[in-house]
Tab-separated table of C-alpha atoms in Angstrom:
chain	number	residue	atom	x	y	z
A	1	MET	CA	-19.865	-4.266	-11.813
A	2	PHE	CA	-20.927	-2.212	-14.579
A	3	THR	CA	-19.372	1.514	-12.467
A	4	ASN	CA	-16.244	-0.077	-11.461
A	5	ILE	CA	-15.824	-1.020	-15.146
A	6	LEU	CA	-16.738	2.258	-16.271
A	7	ILE	CA	-14.561	3.735	-13.177
A	8	VAL	CA	-11.001	1.936	-13.859
A	9	LEU	CA	-11.501	2.081	-17.925
A	10	PRO	CA	-10.281	5.399	-17.742
A	11	ILE	CA	-7.135	4.042	-16.506
A	12	PHE	CA	-6.788	0.713	-18.970
A	13	ALA	CA	-7.094	3.496	-21.782
A	14	LEU	CA	-4.247	5.612	-20.726
A	15	ILE	CA	-2.233	2.601	-20.055
A	16	LEU	CA	-2.863	1.810	-23.885
A	17	THR	CA	-2.432	5.360	-25.158
A	18	GLY	CA	1.356	4.995	-24.240
A	19	TRP	CA	1.589	1.304	-25.528
A	20	VAL	CA	0.423	2.375	-28.913
A	21	ALA	CA	2.436	5.547	-29.074
A	22	ARG	CA	5.494	3.062	-28.207
A	23	LYS	CA	4.422	1.011	-30.722
A	24	THR	CA	4.023	2.877	-33.441
A	25	GLY	CA	6.936	5.281	-32.704
A	26	ALA	CA	5.778	8.542	-31.344
A	27	LEU	CA	7.515	7.966	-28.755
A	28	GLY	CA	11.130	6.810	-28.884
A	29	PRO	CA	12.658	4.484	-25.907
A	30	ASN	CA	13.426	6.652	-23.795
A	31	ALA	CA	10.203	8.430	-23.699
A	32	THR	CA	9.075	5.953	-20.096
A	33	ARG	CA	12.536	7.485	-17.610
A	34	GLU	CA	11.549	11.095	-19.341
A	35	VAL	CA	7.710	10.814	-18.529
A	36	ASN	CA	8.356	9.359	-15.255
A	37	ARG	CA	10.650	12.067	-14.365
A	38	LEU	CA	8.357	14.618	-15.045
A	39	VAL	CA	5.904	12.802	-12.547
A	40	VAL	CA	8.229	12.422	-10.128
A	41	TYR	CA	9.625	15.863	-10.215
A	42	LEU	CA	6.808	18.371	-10.674
A	43	ALA	CA	3.836	16.581	-11.316
A	44	LEU	CA	3.261	13.705	-8.001
A	45	PRO	CA	4.869	16.729	-5.807
A	46	ALA	CA	2.827	19.322	-6.219
A	47	VAL	CA	-0.485	16.834	-6.217
A	48	LEU	CA	1.234	15.780	-2.512
A	49	PHE	CA	1.897	19.858	-1.647
A	50	ASP	CA	-1.266	20.499	-2.947
A	51	ILE	CA	-3.601	17.790	-0.764
A	52	VAL	CA	-1.572	18.736	1.840
A	53	ALA	CA	-1.339	22.595	2.410
A	54	ASN	CA	-5.256	22.485	1.702
A	55	ALA	CA	-6.020	19.557	4.115
A	56	LYS	CA	-8.116	20.259	6.956
A	57	LEU	CA	-7.432	19.080	10.190
A	58	ALA	CA	-10.965	18.597	11.602
A	59	ASP	CA	-11.202	16.742	7.926
A	60	ILE	CA	-8.342	14.221	8.061
A	61	TRP	CA	-8.764	13.553	12.308
A	62	GLU	CA	-10.026	10.060	11.690
A	63	PRO	CA	-8.339	8.266	14.754
A	64	GLY	CA	-9.840	5.086	14.455
A	65	PHE	CA	-10.094	4.558	10.685
A	66	THR	CA	-6.793	6.265	10.099
A	67	LEU	CA	-5.212	3.694	12.505
A	68	ALA	CA	-7.650	0.335	11.000
A	69	PHE	CA	-6.487	1.722	7.225
A	70	ALA	CA	-2.735	2.363	8.120
A	71	GLY	CA	-2.830	-0.631	9.683
A	72	GLY	CA	-3.609	-2.905	7.532
A	73	CYS	CA	-0.708	-0.977	4.666
A	74	PHE	CA	1.758	-1.345	6.882
A	75	ILE	CA	1.047	-4.766	8.312
A	76	ILE	CA	1.049	-6.169	4.566
A	77	PHE	CA	3.685	-3.792	3.631
A	78	GLY	CA	6.282	-4.903	6.165
A	79	ALA	CA	5.231	-8.919	5.781
A	80	THR	CA	6.170	-8.323	1.981
A	81	LEU	CA	9.515	-6.874	2.792
A	82	TRP	CA	10.435	-9.396	4.580
A	83	TRP	CA	9.589	-12.344	2.381
A	84	ARG	CA	11.215	-10.851	-0.471
A	85	VAL	CA	14.594	-9.471	2.012
A	86	SER	CA	14.645	-13.056	3.076
A	87	SER	CA	14.671	-14.681	-0.158
A	88	GLY	CA	17.664	-12.777	-1.458
A	89	HIS	CA	16.108	-9.606	-2.288
A	90	ALA	CA	18.513	-6.248	-1.966
A	91	LEU	CA	16.526	-3.725	0.325
A	92	ALA	CA	15.237	-1.065	-2.751
A	93	ASP	CA	13.527	-4.010	-4.392
A	94	ALA	CA	12.078	-5.041	-0.749
A	95	ALA	CA	10.741	-1.982	-0.410
A	96	ILE	CA	9.486	-1.556	-3.757
A	97	ASP	CA	7.225	-5.066	-3.570
A	98	GLY	CA	5.999	-4.169	-0.466
A	99	LEU	CA	4.497	-0.971	-2.070
A	100	ASN	CA	3.567	-3.274	-5.055
A	101	ALA	CA	1.568	-5.290	-2.442
A	102	SER	CA	0.350	-2.254	0.303
A	103	TYR	CA	-0.229	0.785	-2.368
A	104	ALA	CA	-3.712	1.540	-2.975
A	105	ASN	CA	-4.934	3.453	-6.162
A	106	THR	CA	-6.947	5.746	-3.850
A	107	GLY	CA	-6.698	8.300	-6.068
A	108	PHE	CA	-7.366	7.660	-9.281
A	109	VAL	CA	-9.389	5.108	-8.729
A	110	GLY	CA	-10.508	5.136	-4.740
A	111	PHE	CA	-12.385	8.935	-4.611
A	112	PRO	CA	-15.230	8.129	-7.826
A	113	LEU	CA	-15.312	4.884	-6.242
A	114	VAL	CA	-16.591	6.119	-2.940
A	115	LEU	CA	-18.480	8.827	-3.949
A	116	SER	CA	-20.409	7.381	-6.366
A	117	LEU	CA	-21.001	3.833	-3.884
A	118	VAL	CA	-20.948	5.930	-0.683
A	119	GLY	CA	-21.609	9.775	-1.338
A	120	ASP	CA	-20.028	12.705	0.260
A	121	ARG	CA	-19.377	11.325	4.071
A	122	GLY	CA	-17.305	8.826	2.120
A	123	MET	CA	-14.668	11.742	1.450
A	124	ALA	CA	-13.035	12.683	4.051
A	125	PRO	CA	-11.878	9.198	4.556
A	126	THR	CA	-10.948	8.994	0.798
A	127	LEU	CA	-8.575	11.678	1.531
A	128	VAL	CA	-6.780	10.435	5.717
A	129	ALA	CA	-6.573	7.501	3.033
A	130	THR	CA	-4.563	9.134	0.667
A	131	LEU	CA	-2.497	11.135	2.905
A	132	VAL	CA	-1.732	7.779	4.653
A	133	THR	CA	-1.169	6.080	1.274
A	134	VAL	CA	1.247	8.771	-0.520
A	135	CYS	CA	2.457	10.417	2.399
A	136	ALA	CA	3.222	7.887	4.783
A	137	LEU	CA	3.368	4.853	2.780
A	138	PHE	CA	5.029	6.453	0.095
A	139	ALA	CA	7.978	8.023	2.688
A	140	THR	CA	9.111	4.922	4.294
A	141	ALA	CA	9.601	2.746	0.860
A	142	ILE	CA	11.787	6.035	-0.341
A	143	THR	CA	13.443	5.944	3.067
A	144	LEU	CA	14.436	1.668	2.795
A	145	ILE	CA	15.023	2.221	-0.797
A	146	GLU	CA	17.834	4.868	0.156
A	147	ALA	CA	18.944	2.898	2.619
A	148	GLY	CA	19.525	-0.223	0.857
A	149	LEU	CA	21.633	2.350	-2.512
A	150	GLN	CA	23.887	3.192	-0.040
A	151	THR	CA	27.066	1.112	0.179
A	152	GLU	CA	29.576	2.122	2.324
A	153	THR	CA	30.088	0.342	5.104
A	154	ARG	CA	30.337	2.558	7.440
A	155	ARG	CA	27.036	2.644	8.976
A	156	ARG	CA	27.531	7.070	10.101
A	157	ASP	CA	28.042	7.342	6.816
A	158	ILE	CA	25.388	5.428	4.947
A	159	VAL	CA	22.400	7.131	7.707
A	160	ARG	CA	24.477	10.734	6.280
A	161	LYS	CA	23.895	9.940	2.355
A	162	THR	CA	20.524	8.082	2.874
A	163	LEU	CA	19.385	11.933	5.178
A	164	PHE	CA	21.060	13.746	2.579
A	165	SER	CA	19.073	12.279	-0.218
A	166	LEU	CA	15.663	12.523	1.259
A	167	ALA	CA	16.086	15.740	2.131
A	168	LYS	CA	16.508	16.489	-1.437
A	169	ASN	CA	13.798	14.258	-2.418
A	170	PRO	CA	10.694	16.010	-4.004
A	171	LEU	CA	8.244	13.419	-3.544
A	172	LEU	CA	9.159	13.996	0.582
A	173	VAL	CA	9.671	17.864	0.985
A	174	ALA	CA	6.620	18.417	-1.022
A	175	PRO	CA	4.681	16.862	1.747
A	176	VAL	CA	6.372	18.196	4.332
A	177	LEU	CA	6.236	22.063	3.094
A	178	GLY	CA	2.444	21.352	2.420
A	179	ALA	CA	2.246	20.259	5.971
A	180	LEU	CA	3.914	23.639	7.068
A	181	VAL	CA	1.284	25.782	5.627
A	182	MET	CA	-1.752	23.980	6.497
A	183	LEU	CA	-0.439	24.096	10.138
A	184	SER	CA	0.625	27.727	9.673
A	185	GLY	CA	-3.608	27.659	8.991
A	186	SER	CA	-2.748	30.446	5.858
A	187	HIS	CA	-4.231	29.726	2.735
A	188	LEU	CA	-2.579	29.488	-0.628
A	189	PRO	CA	-3.373	32.158	-3.163
A	190	GLY	CA	-6.043	31.526	-6.139
A	191	PRO	CA	-2.537	31.708	-8.608
A	192	VAL	CA	-1.132	29.107	-6.798
A	193	HIS	CA	-3.647	27.012	-6.149
A	194	VAL	CA	-4.970	26.991	-10.134
A	195	PHE	CA	-1.230	26.311	-10.983
A	196	LEU	CA	-0.854	23.182	-8.483
A	197	LYS	CA	-4.063	21.747	-10.131
A	198	LEU	CA	-3.220	22.238	-13.894
A	199	LEU	CA	0.549	20.364	-12.877
A	200	GLY	CA	-0.721	18.656	-10.689
A	201	GLY	CA	-3.182	17.440	-13.381
A	202	ALA	CA	-0.383	15.700	-14.799
A	203	ALA	CA	0.984	12.992	-12.413
A	204	SER	CA	-1.544	10.688	-12.933
A	205	PRO	CA	-2.280	10.475	-16.679
A	206	CYS	CA	1.122	10.664	-17.398
A	207	ALA	CA	1.596	7.943	-14.469
A	208	LEU	CA	-0.440	5.415	-17.012
A	209	ILE	CA	1.124	6.005	-20.060
A	210	ALA	CA	4.196	5.731	-18.659
A	211	LEU	CA	3.091	1.974	-17.809
A	212	GLY	CA	1.913	2.148	-21.404
A	213	LEU	CA	5.335	2.712	-22.831
A	214	PHE	CA	7.230	0.276	-20.529
A	215	LEU	CA	5.210	-2.633	-21.253
A	216	ALA	CA	5.403	-2.195	-24.949
A	217	GLY	CA	9.231	-2.490	-24.351
A	218	THR	CA	9.537	-5.088	-21.652
A	219	THR	CA	9.337	-7.797	-23.750
A	220	SER	CA	12.442	-6.515	-25.990
A	221	ARG	CA	14.387	-5.719	-22.790
A	222	THR	CA	13.673	-8.592	-19.889
A	223	GLY	CA	11.017	-11.703	-20.042
A	224	SER	CA	8.132	-11.133	-18.156
A	225	PRO	CA	8.008	-12.174	-14.493
A	226	ALA	CA	6.963	-15.542	-13.733
A	227	ALA	CA	2.892	-15.936	-13.490
A	228	SER	CA	3.521	-16.921	-10.227
A	229	THR	CA	4.787	-14.363	-8.685
A	230	VAL	CA	3.129	-11.412	-9.699
A	231	GLY	CA	-0.030	-14.204	-8.949
A	232	VAL	CA	1.199	-13.589	-5.510
A	233	PHE	CA	1.235	-9.995	-5.083
A	234	VAL	CA	-2.523	-9.313	-7.044
A	235	LEU	CA	-3.640	-12.131	-3.870
A	236	LEU	CA	-1.931	-10.225	-0.857
A	237	LYS	CA	-3.178	-6.538	-2.568
A	238	LEU	CA	-6.539	-7.953	-3.681
A	239	ILE	CA	-7.166	-10.114	-0.817
A	240	GLY	CA	-4.999	-10.151	1.876
A	241	GLN	CA	-4.603	-6.074	2.451
A	242	PRO	CA	-8.611	-5.772	2.424
A	243	LEU	CA	-9.088	-8.916	5.112
A	244	MET	CA	-6.702	-7.688	7.643
A	245	THR	CA	-7.937	-3.842	7.641
A	246	TRP	CA	-11.350	-5.655	8.130
A	247	LEU	CA	-9.626	-7.863	10.638
A	248	ILE	CA	-8.260	-4.219	12.315
A	249	ALA	CA	-11.512	-2.228	11.525
A	250	ALA	CA	-14.134	-4.797	12.717
A	251	PHE	CA	-12.307	-7.277	15.668
A	252	LEU	CA	-9.848	-5.344	17.190
A	253	LEU	CA	-10.950	-1.092	16.757
A	254	LYS	CA	-14.781	-2.104	16.543
A	255	LEU	CA	-15.196	0.992	14.360
A	256	PRO	CA	-18.764	1.302	12.964
A	257	SER	CA	-20.092	-0.584	9.986
A	258	GLU	CA	-19.888	2.283	7.441
A	259	THR	CA	-16.484	3.182	8.709
A	260	THR	CA	-14.926	-0.343	8.403
A	261	HIS	CA	-16.867	-0.462	5.058
A	262	ILE	CA	-14.807	2.250	3.526
A	263	ALA	CA	-11.680	1.315	5.108
A	264	VAL	CA	-12.098	-1.901	3.312
A	265	LEU	CA	-12.937	-0.562	-0.117
A	266	LEU	CA	-9.987	1.303	0.389
A	267	ALA	CA	-8.125	-0.665	0.788
A	268	ALA	CA	-9.120	-3.237	-1.483
A	269	LEU	CA	-8.368	-1.052	-4.264
A	270	PRO	CA	-5.351	-2.535	-7.200
A	271	THR	CA	-1.818	-1.816	-6.842
A	272	GLY	CA	-1.432	2.030	-7.412
A	273	THR	CA	1.103	3.567	-10.210
A	274	GLY	CA	3.260	5.007	-7.232
A	275	SER	CA	5.634	1.321	-6.637
A	276	PHE	CA	6.462	1.584	-10.861
A	277	MET	CA	7.254	5.361	-10.715
A	278	LEU	CA	9.679	4.616	-8.327
A	279	ALA	CA	11.183	1.378	-9.760
A	280	GLU	CA	11.764	2.887	-12.979
A	281	PHE	CA	13.327	6.108	-10.627
A	282	TYR	CA	15.845	4.295	-8.904
A	283	ASP	CA	16.625	2.227	-11.937
A	284	ARG	CA	15.035	-1.107	-10.698
A	285	GLU	CA	13.877	-3.659	-12.168
A	286	ALA	CA	10.242	-2.560	-13.621
A	287	ALA	CA	8.530	-5.446	-15.312
A	288	LEU	CA	7.381	-6.529	-12.253
A	289	THR	CA	6.028	-4.145	-11.167
A	290	GLY	CA	4.183	-2.663	-14.034
A	291	ARG	CA	2.440	-6.551	-14.576
A	292	ILE	CA	1.012	-5.834	-11.022
A	293	VAL	CA	-0.423	-2.557	-11.051
A	294	LEU	CA	-2.352	-3.643	-14.904
A	295	VAL	CA	-2.947	-7.259	-13.406
A	296	SER	CA	-4.606	-5.956	-10.304
A	297	THR	CA	-6.490	-3.304	-11.878
A	298	VAL	CA	-7.656	-5.739	-14.743
A	299	LEU	CA	-8.739	-7.836	-10.871
A	300	SER	CA	-10.031	-5.543	-8.576
A	301	ILE	CA	-13.229	-5.170	-10.937
A	302	ALA	CA	-14.084	-8.576	-10.156
A	303	THR	CA	-13.031	-8.383	-6.353
A	304	ILE	CA	-14.775	-5.522	-5.676
A	305	SER	CA	-17.877	-6.208	-7.239
A	306	LEU	CA	-17.452	-9.553	-4.740
A	307	TYR	CA	-17.019	-7.503	-1.358
A	308	LEU	CA	-19.595	-5.098	-2.636
A	309	ALA	CA	-22.056	-8.253	-2.639
A	310	ILE	CA	-20.895	-9.526	0.049
A	311	ALA	CA	-21.164	-7.141	2.326
A	312	GLY	CA	-24.541	-6.117	1.017
A	313	ALA	CA	-23.451	-2.803	-0.178
């Protein structure tokens, strides 16, 4: 448990930094949106492009692991989407809620956690999980959000506007361009790689600071979301997703025990800031998302430690 605490401690420190900056007036009421736009338009696209462009097909060719981890993600995402839409929520909001229940923080928490528990042999699966999360799952959610925000009655107009919006979205364009570089077999020049690392390095801290800024102003803008609603999403993320991943990996695919262990461990990670960034970027209600990120991060210390005790790891 102590290892888990040390890994997530910087997350709380960055969220607290944003909260203090807002409460003390160091950053104004518009800071949340502007910091978040920095992440969406500059820092996170640099991360996505850099990860995909520098990936090697030999490292990411993990069909069994990919199917198990992606299956757990998309089953929970789809079930949550269906639940929220059938409950009367708009498609755009339901898509963000789907991320709340399935978007694992593989980048900020996954890499150091797996490295400390499994070692270098766990880095390739973690990269695959990151690609599934920040590319495939993210792209699906953005597509649904864009489709849900179109108001035209003609289906042709809805499709046209959705595709046009997707073609302009930097969070989708960046990994596509990165994939073209990877498939071409070429390597990025040294200065370009350094530039992407420097710019992409701002993604995680700025996203967490933006979350802290938002939480500091939440009570003055809207009431806090119901604890029961937050609890359902946290339960889906911390219990439902790893359980579904374990069922797919161990019983359906019968993967080796270590592969199953890594897939479940990554699925058990708390909700990342991706859903919060989209909620703020698309001007949707972000109070629920912010609470889920915070609560799931806190509780994941206990749930991951419990899983490790059960797994004997």
